[in-house]
Coordinates of C-alpha atoms in Angstrom, one line a residue:
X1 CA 0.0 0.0 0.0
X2 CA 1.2 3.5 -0.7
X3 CA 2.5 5.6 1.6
X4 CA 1.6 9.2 3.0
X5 CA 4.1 11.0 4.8
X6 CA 3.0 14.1 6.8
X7 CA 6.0 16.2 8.3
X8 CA 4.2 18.6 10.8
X9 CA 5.0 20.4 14.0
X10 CA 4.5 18.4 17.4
X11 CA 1.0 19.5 19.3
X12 CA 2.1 17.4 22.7
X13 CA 0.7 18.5 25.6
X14 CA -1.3 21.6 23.9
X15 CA -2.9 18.9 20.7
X16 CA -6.4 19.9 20.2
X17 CA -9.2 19.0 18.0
X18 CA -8.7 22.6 17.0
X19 CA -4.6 22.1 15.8
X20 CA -5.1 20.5 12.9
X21 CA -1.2 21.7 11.7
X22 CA -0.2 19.2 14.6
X23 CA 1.4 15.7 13.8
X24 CA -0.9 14.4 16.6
X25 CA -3.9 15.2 14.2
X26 CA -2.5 14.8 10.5
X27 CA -4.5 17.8 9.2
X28 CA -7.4 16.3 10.6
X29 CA -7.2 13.9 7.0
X30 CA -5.9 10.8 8.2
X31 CA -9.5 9.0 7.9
X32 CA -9.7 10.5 4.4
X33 CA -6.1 9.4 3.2
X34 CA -6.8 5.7 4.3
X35 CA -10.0 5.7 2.4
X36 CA -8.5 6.5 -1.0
X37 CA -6.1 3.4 -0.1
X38 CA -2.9 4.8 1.4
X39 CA -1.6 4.5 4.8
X40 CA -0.6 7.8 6.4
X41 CA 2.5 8.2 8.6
X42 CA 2.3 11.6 10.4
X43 CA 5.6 12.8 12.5
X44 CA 7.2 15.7 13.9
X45 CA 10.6 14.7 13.7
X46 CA 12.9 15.6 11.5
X47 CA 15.7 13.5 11.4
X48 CA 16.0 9.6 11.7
X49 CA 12.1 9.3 11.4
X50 CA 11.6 11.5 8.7
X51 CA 14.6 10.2 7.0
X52 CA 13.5 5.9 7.9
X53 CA 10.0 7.2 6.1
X54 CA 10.7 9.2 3.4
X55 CA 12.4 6.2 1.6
X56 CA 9.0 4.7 0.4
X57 CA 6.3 7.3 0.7
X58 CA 4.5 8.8 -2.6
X59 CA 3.7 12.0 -1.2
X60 CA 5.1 13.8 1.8
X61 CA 2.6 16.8 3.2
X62 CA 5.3 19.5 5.0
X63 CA 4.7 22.7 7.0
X64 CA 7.1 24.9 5.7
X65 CA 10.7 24.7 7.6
X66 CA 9.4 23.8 11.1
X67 CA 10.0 20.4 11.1
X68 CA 12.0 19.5 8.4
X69 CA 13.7 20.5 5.4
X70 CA 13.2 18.4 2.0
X71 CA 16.7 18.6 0.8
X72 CA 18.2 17.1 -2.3
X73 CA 19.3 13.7 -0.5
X74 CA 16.1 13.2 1.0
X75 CA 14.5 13.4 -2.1
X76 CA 17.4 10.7 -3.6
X77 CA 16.2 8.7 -1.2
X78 CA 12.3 9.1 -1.4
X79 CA 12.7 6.7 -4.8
X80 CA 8.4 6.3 -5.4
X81 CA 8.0 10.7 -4.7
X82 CA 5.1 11.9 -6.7
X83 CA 3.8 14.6 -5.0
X84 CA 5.3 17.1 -2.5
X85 CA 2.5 19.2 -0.5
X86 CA 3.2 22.6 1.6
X87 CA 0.7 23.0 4.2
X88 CA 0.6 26.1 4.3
X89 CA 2.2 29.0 1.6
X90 CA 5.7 29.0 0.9
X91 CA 8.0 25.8 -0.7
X92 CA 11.7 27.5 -0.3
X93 CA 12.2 24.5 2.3
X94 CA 12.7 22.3 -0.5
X95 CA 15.0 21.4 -3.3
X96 CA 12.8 23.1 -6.3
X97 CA 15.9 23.3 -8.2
X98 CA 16.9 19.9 -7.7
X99 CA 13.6 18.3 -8.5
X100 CA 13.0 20.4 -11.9
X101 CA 16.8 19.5 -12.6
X102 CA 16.7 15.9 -12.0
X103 CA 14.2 14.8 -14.4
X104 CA 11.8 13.0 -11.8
X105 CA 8.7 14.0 -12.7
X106 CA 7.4 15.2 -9.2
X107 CA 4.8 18.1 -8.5
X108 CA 5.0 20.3 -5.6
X109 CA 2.3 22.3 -4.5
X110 CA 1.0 24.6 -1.8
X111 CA -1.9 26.4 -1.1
X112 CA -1.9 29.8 -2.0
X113 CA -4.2 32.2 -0.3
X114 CA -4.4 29.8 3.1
X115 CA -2.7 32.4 5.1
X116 CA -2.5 35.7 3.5
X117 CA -5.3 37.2 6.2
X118 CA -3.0 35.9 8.6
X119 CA -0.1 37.4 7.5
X120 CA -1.2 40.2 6.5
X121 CA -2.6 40.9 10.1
X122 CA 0.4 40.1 12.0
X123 CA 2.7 42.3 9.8
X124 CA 0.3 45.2 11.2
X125 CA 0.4 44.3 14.6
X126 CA 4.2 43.7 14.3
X127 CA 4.5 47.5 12.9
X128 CA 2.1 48.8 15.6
X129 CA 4.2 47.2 18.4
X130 CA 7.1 48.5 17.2
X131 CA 6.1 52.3 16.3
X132 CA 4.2 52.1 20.2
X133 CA 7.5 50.6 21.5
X134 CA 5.1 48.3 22.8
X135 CA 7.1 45.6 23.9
X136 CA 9.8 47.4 26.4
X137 CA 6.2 48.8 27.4
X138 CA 4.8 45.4 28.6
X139 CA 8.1 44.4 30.3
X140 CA 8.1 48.0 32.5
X141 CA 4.7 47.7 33.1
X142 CA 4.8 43.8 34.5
X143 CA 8.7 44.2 35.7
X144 CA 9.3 47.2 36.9
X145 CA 7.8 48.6 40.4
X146 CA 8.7 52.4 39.8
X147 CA 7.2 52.6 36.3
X148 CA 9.5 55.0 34.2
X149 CA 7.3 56.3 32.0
X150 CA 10.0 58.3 29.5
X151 CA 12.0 55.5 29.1
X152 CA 9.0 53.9 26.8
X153 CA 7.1 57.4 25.5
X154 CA 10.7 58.4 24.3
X155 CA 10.4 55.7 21.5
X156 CA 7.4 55.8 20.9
X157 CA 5.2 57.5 18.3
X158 CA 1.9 57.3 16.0
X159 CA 1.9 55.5 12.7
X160 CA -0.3 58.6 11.0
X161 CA 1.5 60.4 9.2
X162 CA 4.6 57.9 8.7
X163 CA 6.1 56.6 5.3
X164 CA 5.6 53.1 4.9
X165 CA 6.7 50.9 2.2
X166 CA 6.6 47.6 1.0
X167 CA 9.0 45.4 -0.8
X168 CA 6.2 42.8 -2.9
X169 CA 2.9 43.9 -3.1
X170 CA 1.5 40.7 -3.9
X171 CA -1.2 39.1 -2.0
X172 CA 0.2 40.0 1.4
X173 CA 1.7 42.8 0.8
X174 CA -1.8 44.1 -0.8
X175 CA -3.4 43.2 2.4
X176 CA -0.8 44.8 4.3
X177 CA -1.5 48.7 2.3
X178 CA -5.1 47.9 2.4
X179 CA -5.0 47.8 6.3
X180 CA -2.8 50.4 6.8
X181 CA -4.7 53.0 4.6
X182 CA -7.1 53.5 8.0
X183 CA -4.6 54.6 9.6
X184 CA -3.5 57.8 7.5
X185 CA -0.2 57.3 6.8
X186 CA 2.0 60.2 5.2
X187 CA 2.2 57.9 2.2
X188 CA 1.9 54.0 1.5
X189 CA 5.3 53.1 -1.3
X190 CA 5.6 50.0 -2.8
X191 CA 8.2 48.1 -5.2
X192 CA 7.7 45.2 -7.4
X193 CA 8.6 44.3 -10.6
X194 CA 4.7 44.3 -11.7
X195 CA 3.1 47.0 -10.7
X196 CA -0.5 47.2 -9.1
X197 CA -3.3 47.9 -11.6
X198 CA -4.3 51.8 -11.5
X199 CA -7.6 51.1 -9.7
X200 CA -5.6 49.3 -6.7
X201 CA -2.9 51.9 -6.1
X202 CA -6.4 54.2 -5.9
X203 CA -7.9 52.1 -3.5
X204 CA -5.0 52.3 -0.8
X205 CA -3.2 55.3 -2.2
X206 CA -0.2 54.1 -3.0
X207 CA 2.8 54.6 -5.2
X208 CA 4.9 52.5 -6.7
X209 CA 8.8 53.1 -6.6
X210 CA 11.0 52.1 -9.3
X211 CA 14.3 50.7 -7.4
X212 CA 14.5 49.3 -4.0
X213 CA 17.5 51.8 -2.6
X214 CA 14.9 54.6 -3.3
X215 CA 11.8 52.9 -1.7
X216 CA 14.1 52.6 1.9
X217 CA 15.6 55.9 1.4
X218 CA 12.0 57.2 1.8
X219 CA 10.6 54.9 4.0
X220 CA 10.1 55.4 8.2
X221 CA 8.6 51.9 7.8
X222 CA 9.4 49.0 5.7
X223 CA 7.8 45.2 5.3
X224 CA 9.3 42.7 3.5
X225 CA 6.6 40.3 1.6
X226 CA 8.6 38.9 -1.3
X227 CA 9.2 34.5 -1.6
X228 CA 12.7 34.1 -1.4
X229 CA 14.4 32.6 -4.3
X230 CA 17.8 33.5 -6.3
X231 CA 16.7 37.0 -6.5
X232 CA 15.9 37.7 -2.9
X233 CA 18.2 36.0 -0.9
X234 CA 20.3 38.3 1.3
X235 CA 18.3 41.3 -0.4
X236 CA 18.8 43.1 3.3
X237 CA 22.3 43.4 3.1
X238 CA 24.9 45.6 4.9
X239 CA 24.9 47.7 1.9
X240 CA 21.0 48.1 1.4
X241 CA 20.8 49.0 5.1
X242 CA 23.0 51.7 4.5
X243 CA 20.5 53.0 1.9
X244 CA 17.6 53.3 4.0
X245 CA 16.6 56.4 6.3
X246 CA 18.4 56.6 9.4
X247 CA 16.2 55.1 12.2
X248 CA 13.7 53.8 10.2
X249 CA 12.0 50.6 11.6
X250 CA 12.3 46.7 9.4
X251 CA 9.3 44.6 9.3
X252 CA 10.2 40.9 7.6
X253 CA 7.3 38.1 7.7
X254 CA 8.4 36.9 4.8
X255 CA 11.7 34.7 5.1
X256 CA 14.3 34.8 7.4
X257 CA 17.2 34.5 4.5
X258 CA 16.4 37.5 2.8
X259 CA 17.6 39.6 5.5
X260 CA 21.5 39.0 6.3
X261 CA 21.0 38.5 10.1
X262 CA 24.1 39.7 11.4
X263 CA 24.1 43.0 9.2
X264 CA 20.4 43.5 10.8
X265 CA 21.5 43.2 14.2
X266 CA 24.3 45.4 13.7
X267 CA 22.2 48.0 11.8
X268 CA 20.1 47.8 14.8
X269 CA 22.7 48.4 17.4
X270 CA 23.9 51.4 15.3
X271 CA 20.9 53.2 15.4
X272 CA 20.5 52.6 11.6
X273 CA 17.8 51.1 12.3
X274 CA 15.2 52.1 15.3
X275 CA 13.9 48.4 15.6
X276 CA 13.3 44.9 13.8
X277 CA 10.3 42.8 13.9
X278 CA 10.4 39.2 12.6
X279 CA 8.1 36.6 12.1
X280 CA 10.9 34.5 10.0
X281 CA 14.2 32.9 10.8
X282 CA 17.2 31.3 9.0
X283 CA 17.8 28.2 10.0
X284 CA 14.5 27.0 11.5
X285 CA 14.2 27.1 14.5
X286 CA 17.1 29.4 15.3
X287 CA 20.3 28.2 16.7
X288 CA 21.1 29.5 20.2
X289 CA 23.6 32.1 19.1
X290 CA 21.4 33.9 16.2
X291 CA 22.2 37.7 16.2
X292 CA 18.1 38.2 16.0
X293 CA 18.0 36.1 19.8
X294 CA 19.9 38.8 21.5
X295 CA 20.3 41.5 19.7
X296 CA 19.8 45.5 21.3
X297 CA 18.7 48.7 20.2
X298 CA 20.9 51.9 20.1
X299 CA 17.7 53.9 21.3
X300 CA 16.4 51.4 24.4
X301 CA 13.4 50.7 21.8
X302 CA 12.7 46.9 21.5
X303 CA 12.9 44.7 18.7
X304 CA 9.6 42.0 17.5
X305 CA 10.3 38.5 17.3
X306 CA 8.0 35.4 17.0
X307 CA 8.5 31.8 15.6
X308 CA 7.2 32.0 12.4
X309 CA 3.9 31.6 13.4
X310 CA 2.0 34.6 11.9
X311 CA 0.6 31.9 9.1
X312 CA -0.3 29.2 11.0
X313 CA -3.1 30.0 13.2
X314 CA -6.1 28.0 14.0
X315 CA -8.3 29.7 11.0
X316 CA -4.9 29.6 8.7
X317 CA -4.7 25.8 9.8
X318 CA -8.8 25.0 8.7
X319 CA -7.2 26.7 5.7
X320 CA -4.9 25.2 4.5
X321 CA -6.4 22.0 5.8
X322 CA -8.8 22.1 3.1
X323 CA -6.6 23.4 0.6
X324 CA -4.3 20.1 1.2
X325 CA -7.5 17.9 1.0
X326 CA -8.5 19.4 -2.7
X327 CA -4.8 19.1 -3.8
X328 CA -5.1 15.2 -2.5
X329 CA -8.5 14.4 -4.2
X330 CA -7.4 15.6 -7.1
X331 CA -4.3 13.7 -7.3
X332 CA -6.2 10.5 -5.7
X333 CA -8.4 10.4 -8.7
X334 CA -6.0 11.1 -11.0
X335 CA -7.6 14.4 -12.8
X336 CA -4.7 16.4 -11.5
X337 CA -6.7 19.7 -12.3
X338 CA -5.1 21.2 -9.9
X339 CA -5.8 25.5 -9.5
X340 CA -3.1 27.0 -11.4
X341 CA -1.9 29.3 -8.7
X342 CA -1.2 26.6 -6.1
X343 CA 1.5 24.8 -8.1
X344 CA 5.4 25.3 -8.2
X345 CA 6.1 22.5 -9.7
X346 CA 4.4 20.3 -12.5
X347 CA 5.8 16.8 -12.9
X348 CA 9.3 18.5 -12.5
X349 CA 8.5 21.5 -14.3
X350 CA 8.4 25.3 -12.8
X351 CA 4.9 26.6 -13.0
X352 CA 5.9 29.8 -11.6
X353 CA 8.0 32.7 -12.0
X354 CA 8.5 33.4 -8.3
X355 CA 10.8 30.3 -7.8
X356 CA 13.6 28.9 -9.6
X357 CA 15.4 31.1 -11.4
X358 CA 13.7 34.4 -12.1
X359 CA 15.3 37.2 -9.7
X360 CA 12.2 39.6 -9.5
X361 CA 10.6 40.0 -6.5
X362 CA 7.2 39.3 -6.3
X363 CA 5.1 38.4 -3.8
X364 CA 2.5 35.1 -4.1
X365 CA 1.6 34.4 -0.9

């Protein structure tokens, strides 16, 4: 009998009905699997499991990074791979190039649209808490007896009337201007290779900026929502960060590797920049000694850092859920008709321009 492999992040003590992203419950599709004749083998570990149960399975379901990465010799090894499945948006955690190089005709698909709401939302909060200086805020107000107000309100300021740009404006990044339109900013900026239709940059107000060193230059604010690939790894450089305006604040939940860490952290601890707020890591999960796990502000103004997991709450999770159950049924019955926009790969070959190698940045989350 065929074999499933699902590669998703432990539940443990917190596994709910709810946590469907959780090993424990499979996606919640584990009943569905072994009724079109497979067996399903769900774990969250990535190494000697993973790598004992990847030899024979014929599709392997991932969330991206956290647990595992597909890398080329896992997929050597994976001899009957059809079909790789991201729960979730986002397929840089495996070998694309290797698979569209190697001439095995396996598909890889994710499901685009399953967390852009998600995203989208916790970019905003991650701006918000850093433009209120939120976080030192909650650690004075729970830590500190003597409450010292001016050592917060001296970082902290209104997002009205602040330039805020985006690099992608894509799906997410879309979301991302739509949402902060409310709040009045001095002027939304956005670069991307393809630029938003006339009616959209309307809608939001924004304006598109023809280079990237321009768009920081001008920017008090600026989120990264661009897929990483070729083009975009180690975008945020040393040199970049010299470009953009001095104390300006760095929002990235896209991927960790299109920021150089180190040169954030120490652009940070300049001054260059006021704060960082990141949703994404490189490696994942972070080694003890990543610059992002201890790194300071120049101005005593805090930095924003969660586990990747702006894309994986519980309505994200029902999400993408579904979305991996349509990708399944239609591989099960062999139609294959998958939607266009949820596949990377098609029997080996790129569907996409934002993977392999095309270096424009463009957002398809």
């Amino acid at each position: 009998m065929s074999k499933v492999l699902a590669v998703l992040f432990k539940g443990g003590e917190y596994n709910t009905a709810k946590l469907l992203g959780s090993a424990e419950n499979a996606l919640g599709l584990r009943s569905f699997i072994e009724s079109n004749g497979r067996t399903l083998f769900a774990t969250a570990d990535k190494e000697a499991t993973l790598d004992e149960h990847i030899k024979d399975a014929e599709v392997i379901i991932t969330t991206p990074f956290n647990p595992a990465y597909i890398s080329k010799e896992r997929i050597e090894s994976a001899k009957n791979l059809k079909l790789l499945v991201t729960a979730g948006v986002g397929s840089d955690h495996i070998d694309l190039d290797y698979i569209n190089k190697s001439g095995r005709k396996i598909s890889v698909l994710e499901v685009t649209g399953s967390n852009t709401s998600s995203v989208a939302e916790h970019a905003l909060l991650t701006i918000l808490a850093l433009v209120k200086n939120f976080i030192p805020a909650h650690k004075v107000a729970t830590e500190e007896l003597g409450w010292d107000i001016a050592k917060i309100s001296r970082d902290a300021y209104d997002l009205e009337g602040k330039v805020v740009a985006t690099i992608g404006a894509g799906r997410i990044g879309y979301k991302i201007l739509e949402r902060l339109a409310p709040f009045k900013p001095g002027e939304l900026l956005y670069y991307d290779y393809q630029g938003l239709s006339p009616e959209l940059e309307a809608k939001v107000g924004a304006k598109r900026i023809d280079t990237i060193e321009e768009l920081v230059s001008k920017a008090d604010i600026v989120t990264i929502n661009a897929p990483l690939h070729a083009g975009t790894k180690g975008l945020v450089n040393k040199e970049l960060l010299s470009k953009f305006k001095p104390g300006a604040l760095l929002v990235n939940t896209a991927r960790g590797a299109i920021c150089d860490a180190q040169a954030v952290a120490d652009a940070v601890k300049s001054g260059q920049l006021r704060g960082y707020g990141g949703d994404v890591w490189f490696p994942q999960p972070a080694p003890a000694d990543h610059p992002w796990r201890s790194f300071t502000n120049k101005f005593g103004g805090g930095n924003a850092m969660t586990p990747h997991v702006s894309g994986a709450n519980l309505d994200a999770q029902a999400r993408y859920s579904l979305g991996v159950k349509n990708i399944l049924t239609s591989y099960f019955t062999g139609k294959k008709d998958y939607r266009p926009q949820d596949i990377i790969l098609l029997d080996g070959e790129y569907a996409t321009k934002s993977y392999g190698n095309d270096k424009k940045v463009k957002d398809v989350k």
